[in-house]
Structures are given as C-alpha cells and as structure tokens.
Tab-separated table of C-alpha atoms in Angstrom:
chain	number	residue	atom	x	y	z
A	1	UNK	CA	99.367	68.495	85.284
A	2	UNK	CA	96.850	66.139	86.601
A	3	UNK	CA	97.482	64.437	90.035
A	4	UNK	CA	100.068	61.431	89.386
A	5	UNK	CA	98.905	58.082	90.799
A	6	UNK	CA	98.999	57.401	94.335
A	7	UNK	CA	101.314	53.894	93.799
A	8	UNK	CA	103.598	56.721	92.628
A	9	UNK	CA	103.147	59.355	94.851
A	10	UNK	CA	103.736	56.758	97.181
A	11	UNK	CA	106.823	55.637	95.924
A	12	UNK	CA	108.516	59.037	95.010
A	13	UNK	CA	108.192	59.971	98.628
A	14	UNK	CA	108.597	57.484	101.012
A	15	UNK	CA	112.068	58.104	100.834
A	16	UNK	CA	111.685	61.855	102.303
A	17	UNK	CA	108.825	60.738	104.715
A	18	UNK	CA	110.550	57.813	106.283
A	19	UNK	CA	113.440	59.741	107.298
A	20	UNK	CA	111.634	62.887	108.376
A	21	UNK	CA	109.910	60.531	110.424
A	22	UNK	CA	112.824	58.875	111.788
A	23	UNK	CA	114.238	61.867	113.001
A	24	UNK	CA	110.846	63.728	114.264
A	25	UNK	CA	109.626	60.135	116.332
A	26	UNK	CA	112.441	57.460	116.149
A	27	UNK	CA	113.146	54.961	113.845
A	28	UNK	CA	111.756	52.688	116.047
A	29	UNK	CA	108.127	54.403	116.145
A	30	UNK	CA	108.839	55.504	112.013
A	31	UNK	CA	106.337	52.792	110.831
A	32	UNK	CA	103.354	53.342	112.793
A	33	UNK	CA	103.191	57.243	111.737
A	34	UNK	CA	104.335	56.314	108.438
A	35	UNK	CA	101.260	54.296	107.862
A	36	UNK	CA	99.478	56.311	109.387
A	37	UNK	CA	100.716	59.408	107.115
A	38	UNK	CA	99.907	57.481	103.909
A	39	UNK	CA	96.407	56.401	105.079
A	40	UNK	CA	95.317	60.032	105.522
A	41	UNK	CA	97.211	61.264	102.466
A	42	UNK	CA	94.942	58.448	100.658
A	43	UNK	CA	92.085	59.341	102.429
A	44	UNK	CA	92.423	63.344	101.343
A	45	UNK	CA	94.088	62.780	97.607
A	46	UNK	CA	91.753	63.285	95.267
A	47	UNK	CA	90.109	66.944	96.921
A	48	UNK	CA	94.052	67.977	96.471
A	49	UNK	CA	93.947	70.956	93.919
A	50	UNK	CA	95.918	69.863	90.428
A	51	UNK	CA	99.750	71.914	90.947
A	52	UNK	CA	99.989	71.525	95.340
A	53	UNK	CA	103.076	70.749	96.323
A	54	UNK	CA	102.932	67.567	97.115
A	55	UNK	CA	106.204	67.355	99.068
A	56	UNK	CA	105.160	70.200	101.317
A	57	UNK	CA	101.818	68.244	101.716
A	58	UNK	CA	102.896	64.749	102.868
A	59	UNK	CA	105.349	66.021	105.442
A	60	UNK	CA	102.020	68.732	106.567
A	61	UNK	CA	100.305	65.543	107.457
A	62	UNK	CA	103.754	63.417	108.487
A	63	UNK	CA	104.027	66.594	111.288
A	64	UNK	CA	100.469	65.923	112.655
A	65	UNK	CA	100.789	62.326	112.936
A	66	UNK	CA	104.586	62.496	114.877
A	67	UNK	CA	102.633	65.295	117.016
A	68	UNK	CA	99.793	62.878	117.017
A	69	UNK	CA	102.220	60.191	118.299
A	70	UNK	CA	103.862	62.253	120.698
A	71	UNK	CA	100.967	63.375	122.794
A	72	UNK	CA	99.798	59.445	122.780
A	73	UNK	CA	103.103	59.060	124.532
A	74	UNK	CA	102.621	61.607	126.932
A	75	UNK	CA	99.248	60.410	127.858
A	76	UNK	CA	101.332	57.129	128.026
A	77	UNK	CA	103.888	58.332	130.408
A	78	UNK	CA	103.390	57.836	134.455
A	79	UNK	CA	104.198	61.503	135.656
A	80	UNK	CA	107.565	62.024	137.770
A	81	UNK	CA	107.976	65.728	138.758
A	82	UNK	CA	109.898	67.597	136.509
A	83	UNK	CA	110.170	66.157	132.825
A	84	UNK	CA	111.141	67.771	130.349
A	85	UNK	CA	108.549	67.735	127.326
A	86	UNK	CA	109.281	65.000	125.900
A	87	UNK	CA	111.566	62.013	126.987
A	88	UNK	CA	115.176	61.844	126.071
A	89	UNK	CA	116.043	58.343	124.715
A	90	UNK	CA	119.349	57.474	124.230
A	91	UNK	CA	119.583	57.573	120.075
A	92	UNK	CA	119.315	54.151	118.274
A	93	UNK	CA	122.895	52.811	116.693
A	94	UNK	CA	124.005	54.670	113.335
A	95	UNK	CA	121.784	58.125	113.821
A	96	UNK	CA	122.942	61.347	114.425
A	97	UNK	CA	122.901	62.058	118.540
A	98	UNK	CA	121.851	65.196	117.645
A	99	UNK	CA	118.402	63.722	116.685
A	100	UNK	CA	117.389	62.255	119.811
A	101	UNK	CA	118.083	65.960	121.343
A	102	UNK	CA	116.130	67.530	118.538
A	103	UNK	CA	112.965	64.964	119.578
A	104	UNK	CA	113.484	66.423	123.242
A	105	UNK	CA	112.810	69.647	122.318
A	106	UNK	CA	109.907	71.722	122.853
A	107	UNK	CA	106.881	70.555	120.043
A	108	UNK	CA	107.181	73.795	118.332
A	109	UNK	CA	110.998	74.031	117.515
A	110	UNK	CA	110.792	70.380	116.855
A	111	UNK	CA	108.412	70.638	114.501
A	112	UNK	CA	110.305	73.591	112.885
A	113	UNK	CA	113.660	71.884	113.108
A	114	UNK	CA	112.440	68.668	111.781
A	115	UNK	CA	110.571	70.258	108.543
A	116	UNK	CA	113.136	72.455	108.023
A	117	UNK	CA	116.567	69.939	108.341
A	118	UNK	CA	114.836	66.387	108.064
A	119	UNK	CA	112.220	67.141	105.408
A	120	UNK	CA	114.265	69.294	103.804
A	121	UNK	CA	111.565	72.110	103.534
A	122	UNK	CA	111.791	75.984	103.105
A	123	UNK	CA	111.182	78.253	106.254
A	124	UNK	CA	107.686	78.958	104.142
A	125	UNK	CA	106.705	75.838	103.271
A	126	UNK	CA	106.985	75.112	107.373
A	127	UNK	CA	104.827	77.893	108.001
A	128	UNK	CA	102.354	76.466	105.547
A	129	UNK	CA	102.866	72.850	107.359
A	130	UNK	CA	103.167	74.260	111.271
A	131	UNK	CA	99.595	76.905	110.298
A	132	UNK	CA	102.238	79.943	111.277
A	133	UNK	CA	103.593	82.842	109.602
A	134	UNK	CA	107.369	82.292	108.557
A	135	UNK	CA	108.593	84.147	110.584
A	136	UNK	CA	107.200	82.251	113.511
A	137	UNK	CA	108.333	79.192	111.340
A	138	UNK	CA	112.112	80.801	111.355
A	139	UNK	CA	112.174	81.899	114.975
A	140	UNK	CA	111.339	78.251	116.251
A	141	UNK	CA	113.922	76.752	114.266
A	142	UNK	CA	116.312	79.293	115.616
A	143	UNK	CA	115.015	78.866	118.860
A	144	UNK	CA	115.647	75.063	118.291
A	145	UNK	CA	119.247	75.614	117.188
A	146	UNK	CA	120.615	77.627	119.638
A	147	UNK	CA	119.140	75.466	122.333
A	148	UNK	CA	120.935	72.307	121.059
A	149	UNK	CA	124.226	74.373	120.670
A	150	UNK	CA	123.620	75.588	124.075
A	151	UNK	CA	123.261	71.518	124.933
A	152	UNK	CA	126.421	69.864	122.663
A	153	UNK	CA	128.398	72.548	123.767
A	154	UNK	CA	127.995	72.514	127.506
B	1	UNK	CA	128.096	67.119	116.023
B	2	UNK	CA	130.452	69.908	115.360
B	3	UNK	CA	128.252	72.151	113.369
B	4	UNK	CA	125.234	74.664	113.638
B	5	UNK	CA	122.366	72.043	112.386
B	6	UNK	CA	121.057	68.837	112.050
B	7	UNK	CA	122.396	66.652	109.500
B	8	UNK	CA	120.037	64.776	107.533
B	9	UNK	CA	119.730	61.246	109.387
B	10	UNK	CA	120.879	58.666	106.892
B	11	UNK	CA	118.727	57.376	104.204
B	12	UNK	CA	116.900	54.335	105.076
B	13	UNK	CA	116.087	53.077	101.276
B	14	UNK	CA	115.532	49.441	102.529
B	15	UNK	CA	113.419	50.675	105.321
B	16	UNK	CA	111.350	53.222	104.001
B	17	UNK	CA	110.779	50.580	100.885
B	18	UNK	CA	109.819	47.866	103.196
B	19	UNK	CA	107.004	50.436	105.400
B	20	UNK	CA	105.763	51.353	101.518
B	21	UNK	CA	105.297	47.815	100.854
B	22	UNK	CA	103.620	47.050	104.197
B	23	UNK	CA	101.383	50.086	103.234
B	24	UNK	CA	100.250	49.340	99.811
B	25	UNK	CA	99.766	45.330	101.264
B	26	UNK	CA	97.510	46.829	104.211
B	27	UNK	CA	95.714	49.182	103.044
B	28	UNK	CA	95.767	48.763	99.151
B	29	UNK	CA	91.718	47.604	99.480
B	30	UNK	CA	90.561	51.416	100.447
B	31	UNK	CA	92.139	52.341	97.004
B	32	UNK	CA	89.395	52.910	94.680
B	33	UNK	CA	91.728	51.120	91.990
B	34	UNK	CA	93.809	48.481	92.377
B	35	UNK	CA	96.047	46.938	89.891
B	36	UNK	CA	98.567	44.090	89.965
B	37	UNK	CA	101.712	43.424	86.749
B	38	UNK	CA	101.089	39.985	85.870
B	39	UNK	CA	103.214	38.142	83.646
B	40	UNK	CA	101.293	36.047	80.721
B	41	UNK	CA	102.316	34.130	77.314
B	42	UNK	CA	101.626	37.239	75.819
B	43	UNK	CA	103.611	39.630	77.678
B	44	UNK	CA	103.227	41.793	80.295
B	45	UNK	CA	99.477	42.892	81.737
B	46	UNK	CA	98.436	45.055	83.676
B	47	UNK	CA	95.095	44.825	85.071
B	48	UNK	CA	93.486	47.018	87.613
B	49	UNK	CA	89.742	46.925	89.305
B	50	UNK	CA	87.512	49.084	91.031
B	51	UNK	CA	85.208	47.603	94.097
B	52	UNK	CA	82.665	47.318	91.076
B	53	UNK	CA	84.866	44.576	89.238
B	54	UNK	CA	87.545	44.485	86.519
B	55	UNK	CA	87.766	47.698	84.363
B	56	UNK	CA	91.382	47.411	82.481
B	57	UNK	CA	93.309	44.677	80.610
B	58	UNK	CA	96.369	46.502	79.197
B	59	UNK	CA	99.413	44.897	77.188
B	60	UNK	CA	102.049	46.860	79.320
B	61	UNK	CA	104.463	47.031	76.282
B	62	UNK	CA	101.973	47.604	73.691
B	63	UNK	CA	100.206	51.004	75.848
B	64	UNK	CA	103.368	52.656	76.788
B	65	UNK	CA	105.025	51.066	79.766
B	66	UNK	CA	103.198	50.581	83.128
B	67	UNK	CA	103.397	54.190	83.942
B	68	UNK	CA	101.358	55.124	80.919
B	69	UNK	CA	98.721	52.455	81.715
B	70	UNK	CA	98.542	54.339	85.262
B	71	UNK	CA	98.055	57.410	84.477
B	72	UNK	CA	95.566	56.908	81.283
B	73	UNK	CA	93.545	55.111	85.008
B	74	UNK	CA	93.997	57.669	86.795
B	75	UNK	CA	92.952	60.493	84.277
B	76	UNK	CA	89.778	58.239	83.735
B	77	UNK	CA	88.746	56.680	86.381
B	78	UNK	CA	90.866	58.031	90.056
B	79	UNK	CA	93.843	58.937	91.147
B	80	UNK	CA	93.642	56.896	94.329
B	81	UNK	CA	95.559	53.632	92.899
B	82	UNK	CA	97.546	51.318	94.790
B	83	UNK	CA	99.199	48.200	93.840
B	84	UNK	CA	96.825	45.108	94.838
B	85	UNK	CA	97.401	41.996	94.204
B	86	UNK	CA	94.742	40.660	96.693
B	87	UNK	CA	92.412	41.911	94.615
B	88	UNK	CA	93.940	40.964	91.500
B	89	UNK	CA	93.913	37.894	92.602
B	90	UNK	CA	91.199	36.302	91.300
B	91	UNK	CA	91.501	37.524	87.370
B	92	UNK	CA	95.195	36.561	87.947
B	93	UNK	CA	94.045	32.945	88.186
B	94	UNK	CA	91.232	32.922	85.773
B	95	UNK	CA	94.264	33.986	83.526
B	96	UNK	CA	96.540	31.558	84.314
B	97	UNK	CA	94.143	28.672	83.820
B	98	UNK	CA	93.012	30.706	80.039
B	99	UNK	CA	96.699	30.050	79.121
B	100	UNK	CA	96.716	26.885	80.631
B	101	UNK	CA	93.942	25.498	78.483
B	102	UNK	CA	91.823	24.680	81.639
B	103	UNK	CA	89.481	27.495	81.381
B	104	UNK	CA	86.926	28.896	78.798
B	105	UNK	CA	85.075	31.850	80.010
B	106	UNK	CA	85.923	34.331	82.264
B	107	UNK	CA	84.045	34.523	85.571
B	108	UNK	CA	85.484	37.380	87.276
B	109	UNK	CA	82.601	40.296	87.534
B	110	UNK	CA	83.848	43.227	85.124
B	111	UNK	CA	83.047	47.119	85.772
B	112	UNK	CA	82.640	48.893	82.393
B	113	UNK	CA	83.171	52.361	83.599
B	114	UNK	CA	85.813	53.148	80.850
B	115	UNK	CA	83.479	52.304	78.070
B	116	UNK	CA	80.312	54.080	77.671
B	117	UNK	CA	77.131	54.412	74.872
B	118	UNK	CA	76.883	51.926	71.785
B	119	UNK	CA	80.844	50.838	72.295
B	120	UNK	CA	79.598	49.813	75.296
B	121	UNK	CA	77.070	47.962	73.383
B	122	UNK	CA	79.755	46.586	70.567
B	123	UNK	CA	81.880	44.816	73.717
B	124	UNK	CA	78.964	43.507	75.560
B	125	UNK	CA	78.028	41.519	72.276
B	126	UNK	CA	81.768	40.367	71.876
B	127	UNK	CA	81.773	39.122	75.134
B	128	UNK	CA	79.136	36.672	74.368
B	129	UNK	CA	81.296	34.812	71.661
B	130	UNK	CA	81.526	31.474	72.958
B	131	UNK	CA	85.473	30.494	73.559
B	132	UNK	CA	86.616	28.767	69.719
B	133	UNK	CA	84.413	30.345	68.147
B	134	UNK	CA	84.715	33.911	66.385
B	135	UNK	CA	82.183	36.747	64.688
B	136	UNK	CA	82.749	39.373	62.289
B	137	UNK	CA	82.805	43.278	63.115
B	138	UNK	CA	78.967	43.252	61.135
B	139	UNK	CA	78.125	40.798	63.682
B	140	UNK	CA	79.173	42.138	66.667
B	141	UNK	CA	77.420	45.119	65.098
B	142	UNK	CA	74.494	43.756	64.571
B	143	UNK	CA	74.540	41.958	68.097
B	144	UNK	CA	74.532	45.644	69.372
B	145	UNK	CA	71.696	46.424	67.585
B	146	UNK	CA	72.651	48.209	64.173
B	147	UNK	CA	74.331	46.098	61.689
B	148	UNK	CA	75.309	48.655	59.825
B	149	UNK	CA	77.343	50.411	61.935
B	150	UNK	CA	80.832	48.068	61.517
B	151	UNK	CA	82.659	51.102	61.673
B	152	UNK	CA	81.900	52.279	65.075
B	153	UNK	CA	82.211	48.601	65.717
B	154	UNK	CA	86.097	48.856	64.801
B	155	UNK	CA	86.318	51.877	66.798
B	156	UNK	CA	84.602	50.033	69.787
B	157	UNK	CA	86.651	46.928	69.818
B	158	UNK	CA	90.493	48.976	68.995
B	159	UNK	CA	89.827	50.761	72.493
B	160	UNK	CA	88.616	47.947	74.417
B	161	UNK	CA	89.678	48.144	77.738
B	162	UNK	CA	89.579	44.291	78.521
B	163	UNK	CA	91.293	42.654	75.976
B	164	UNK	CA	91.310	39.160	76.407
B	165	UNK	CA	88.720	38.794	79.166
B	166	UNK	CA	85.969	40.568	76.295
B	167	UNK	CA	87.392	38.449	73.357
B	168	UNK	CA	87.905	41.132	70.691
B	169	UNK	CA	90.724	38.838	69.150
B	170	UNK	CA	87.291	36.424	68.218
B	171	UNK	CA	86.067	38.839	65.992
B	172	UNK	CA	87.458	39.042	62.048
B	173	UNK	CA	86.498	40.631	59.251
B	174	UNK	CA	84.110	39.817	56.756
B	175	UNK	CA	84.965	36.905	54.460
B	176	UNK	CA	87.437	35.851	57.291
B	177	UNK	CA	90.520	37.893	57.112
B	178	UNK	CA	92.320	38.437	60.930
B	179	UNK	CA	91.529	42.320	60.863
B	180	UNK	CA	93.242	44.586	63.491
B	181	UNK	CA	93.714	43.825	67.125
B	182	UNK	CA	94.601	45.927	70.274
B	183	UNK	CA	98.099	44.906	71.131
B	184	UNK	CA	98.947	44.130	68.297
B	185	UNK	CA	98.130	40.820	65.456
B	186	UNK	CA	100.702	38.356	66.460
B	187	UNK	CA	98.795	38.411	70.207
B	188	UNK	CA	95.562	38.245	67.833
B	189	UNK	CA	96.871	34.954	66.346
B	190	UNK	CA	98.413	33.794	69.506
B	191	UNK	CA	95.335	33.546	71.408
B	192	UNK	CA	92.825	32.185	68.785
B	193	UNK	CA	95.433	29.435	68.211
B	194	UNK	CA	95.310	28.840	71.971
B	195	UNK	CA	91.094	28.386	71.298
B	196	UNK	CA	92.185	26.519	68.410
B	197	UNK	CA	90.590	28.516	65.959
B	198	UNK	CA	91.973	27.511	62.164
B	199	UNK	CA	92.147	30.437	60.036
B	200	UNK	CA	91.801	30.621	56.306
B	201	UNK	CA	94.629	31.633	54.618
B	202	UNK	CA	94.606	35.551	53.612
C-alpha cells in the first residue's frame, strides 16, 4: 500500500491532531502548531517508508511542535521566583479542567499523558513518539496521573 | 473530573476543518501537485499541476471518482498533493472562457511528465490541431513521425492525460467516423459541436 495523498492524509487526521493539540497547548494556541505540524509532515512525506503508521507519525511531530511551542513560551515568560513549569491558565469554556492541569505538568508526563489520552496512542507507540522505551513511556503517564489525582482530590 | 484519566477533550470538527482549510490555502504552493474540482458543461474535472505546468485533465466520473484520480497522481507523479485552487486558477479560466465560446487555444504552460516516448510524440501533434478543425489517428501519426503507426496512435490519445486542453476529441478516424474518446463519445460530440465541427453521418 502506497502512501495515500497528502489532501487525504490531511483530511483523515486533522480530526485526531486538532484535539491532541488542543489539549497538549490550548485551543487557543491549536492553530499555530497545527500548521506548523502539517508543514513538517509535508515537508518529510514522501522519505516516509510505504506501511508507517501514519497516526503514530503525525502526533510524533504534533508532540515536537506543542514542546516547540512551549519552550517559546517560556523564553516568553518574565521570570517570578518559583513557577511551576509551565503556567496554569484557567481552562477555556466547554474543555475538560482537567486539561489545563495536564498542560501544567512537567513536559515529560505531559507529553506521555497527552499521546496516550488525547491522541489516543498505545504506551508503545508513545515511546516511539517521546524517543523512550515504554516503559519510560508508561511510568510518565503514571507519574502524570497520580499527580493530577493528588491535585483534583486535594 | 471524578475518574482516574483524562477524557478526550471534545471533538472540534468545525475547528479542526477550518485550521485544515487554512493549511491547504497557505501552504498548498510547496505541494509538488496541486489540483482543484472544477465544475464544466461536461462534468466534473479534476485538474492538477506541478510547478512545471499542467499535467492532468481527468473526467472525475468517467476515472473513478476524485479519489481514484488522486491516487493514479500520486502513484505517478508524488504523493505530496494538496488542494490548490490558486494554482488552478489560471486553467480554471482558460476553461471557462473554452465553454464560453470566447477562447480557442489553450495558453496555460503544460508539464508532460505522465506521458513519455512516441505517445508523447502522438499528443504533441494533436495539440497542434487548430480549434474547428480535426485530423485522423494516421495523421496525428504521421505528425509524430511514422504514419504507419495509427495503432500506437489510438493507444496514445485513449490515455491522454489532458483531455480537452490537447484536443484528442479533434481527431477521427479515417473516412470520418467519431472513433473512441477518453471520457467517453457523447463528451467527444459535445465539444466538437462547441468548435462547431459538422460531422458526416456514420
């Protein structure tokens, strides 16, 4: 099976990307990585071997460019003292709070949480995504989770 | 949030439609194809281009939908297509005047990458018959430089890749008869009644 047009690669996942990236940066910031995601996935399509996943491969490159995005931000950001990684914005109207809580976590677990829950991706294919072994990939998520329990529930 | 894990954040169809949209608009020129759906008088097209020129006509219904068109490109040419109807303009218009009457040759620069060898030769002929007028397969033949070779010519003009814009519907058979035509003969007839050509009957 030969690599399907982009137009259609395009269109059969910017479904999954757009809300991966709406809960990994915001819905606010979505666009700019989106674009960004589908200018590098254009950029790199035809050296992709015939049979790669491409679903695991769009959100490998989605993860770089909300990392990408949040160190920007951090270079951005006028230092206070004590921060926590990143900033905790008060989630937009209609989202799950537990989003904005996930994008406060550290990059790592957020990553892991993100792939895992957002992009709907197996603890392996976020090992592939994140450059980790899986079981790195399954102890940040689980890192990740029992933080924001730790959080909702205090 | 009462349980263990994130819940997926709602989908966004609207939104996530409208950033693909925005993408394909912005950044459809660094595909190496572009294409655009155009409807015509004779159905619907679908042309595409490369930075080299215009390299597919297709009659959407008549090569199996859209899709099919796009991945036959894609197989031949690159995957890297994007919808672009920026740079479809320009054979979109030199279409729209054709059917309108108000045009007679097509100016638009062409990129013959899907054709190759002496069917190469066969279309390059065919697209020097003057609008109105029409040739015979021996001619177009014989225009490529063997005159004997009509059946290659057939060959050559059923898998042209730019119907309409290289006017394989101008050339007949010997003696006059409509012969076959990609997309079918009532689009055949169609368009050499548009150039008012006036065929003899049988």
């Amino acid at each position: 099976m030969s690599l399907p047009p982009f137009q259609r690669f395009l269109d059969d996942h910017r479904d999954l990307v757009w809300r991966y990236l709406a809960a990994t940066v915001g819905p606010t910031e979505a666009d700019d990585c989106f674009q960004e995601t589908f200018v590098a996935a254009l950029k790199a399509y035809e050296r992709l071997p015939e049979g790669s996943n491409l679903r695991a491969w769009v959100l490998t490159i989605a993860q770089r460019k909300a990392l990408d995005h949040f160190r920007a931000r951090g270079r951005r950001a006028v230092p206070v003292g004590e921060v926590p990684e990143t900033g905790y914005d008060d989630p937009p109207p209609g989202e799950d709070p537990v989003w904005a809580r996930v994008r406060a976590l550290p990059a790592k677990q957020r990553a892991a949480l993100t792939l895992r829950y957002a992009g709907n991706l197996t603890h392996a294919e976020v090992a592939v995504a994140l450059g980790c072994s899986e079981e790195a990939a399954r102890r940040s998520a689980h890192e990740g989770l029992k933080k924001l329990r730790l959080e909702l529930h205090a | 949030m009462t349980t263990d894990r994130p819940t997926l954040p709602p989908a966004e169809p609207d939104a996530a439609a409208a950033a693909a949209a925005r993408f394909a608009e912005r950044f459809g020129a660094r595909a190496e194809v572009g294409y655009a759906v155009l409807d015509s008088p004779v159905g619907r097209l679908v042309v595409a281009g490369t930075r080299r020129g215009l390299a597919r006509v297709a009659y959407a219904d008549f090569h199996g939908g859209v899709d099919a068109v796009l991945d036959e490109l894609a197989a031949a040419l690159s995957p890297r297509i994007l919808e672009d109807r920026a740079r479809m303009a320009g054979i979109a218009r030199e279409l729209d005047e054709y059917f309108a009457g108000r045009r007679t040759a097509f100016d638009v620069r062409l990129d013959w990458g899907l054709t190759k060898g002496f069917g190469q030769r066969i279309l390059q002929a065919t697209a020097r018959i003057p609008f109105g007028a029409t040739s015979t397969y021996r001619g177009v033949a014989a225009g490529a430089g063997n005159e004997r070779a009509v059946r290659a010519a057939g060959n050559a003009l059923g898998a042209n890749p730019l119907p309409i814009v290289v006017p394989c519907h101008r050339v007949l058979r010997t003696g006059g008869s409509l012969g076959g035509y990609t997309g079918g003969v009532d689009r055949k007839l169609r368009l050499l009644a548009l150039e008012g050509v006036l065929l003899d009957a049988g």
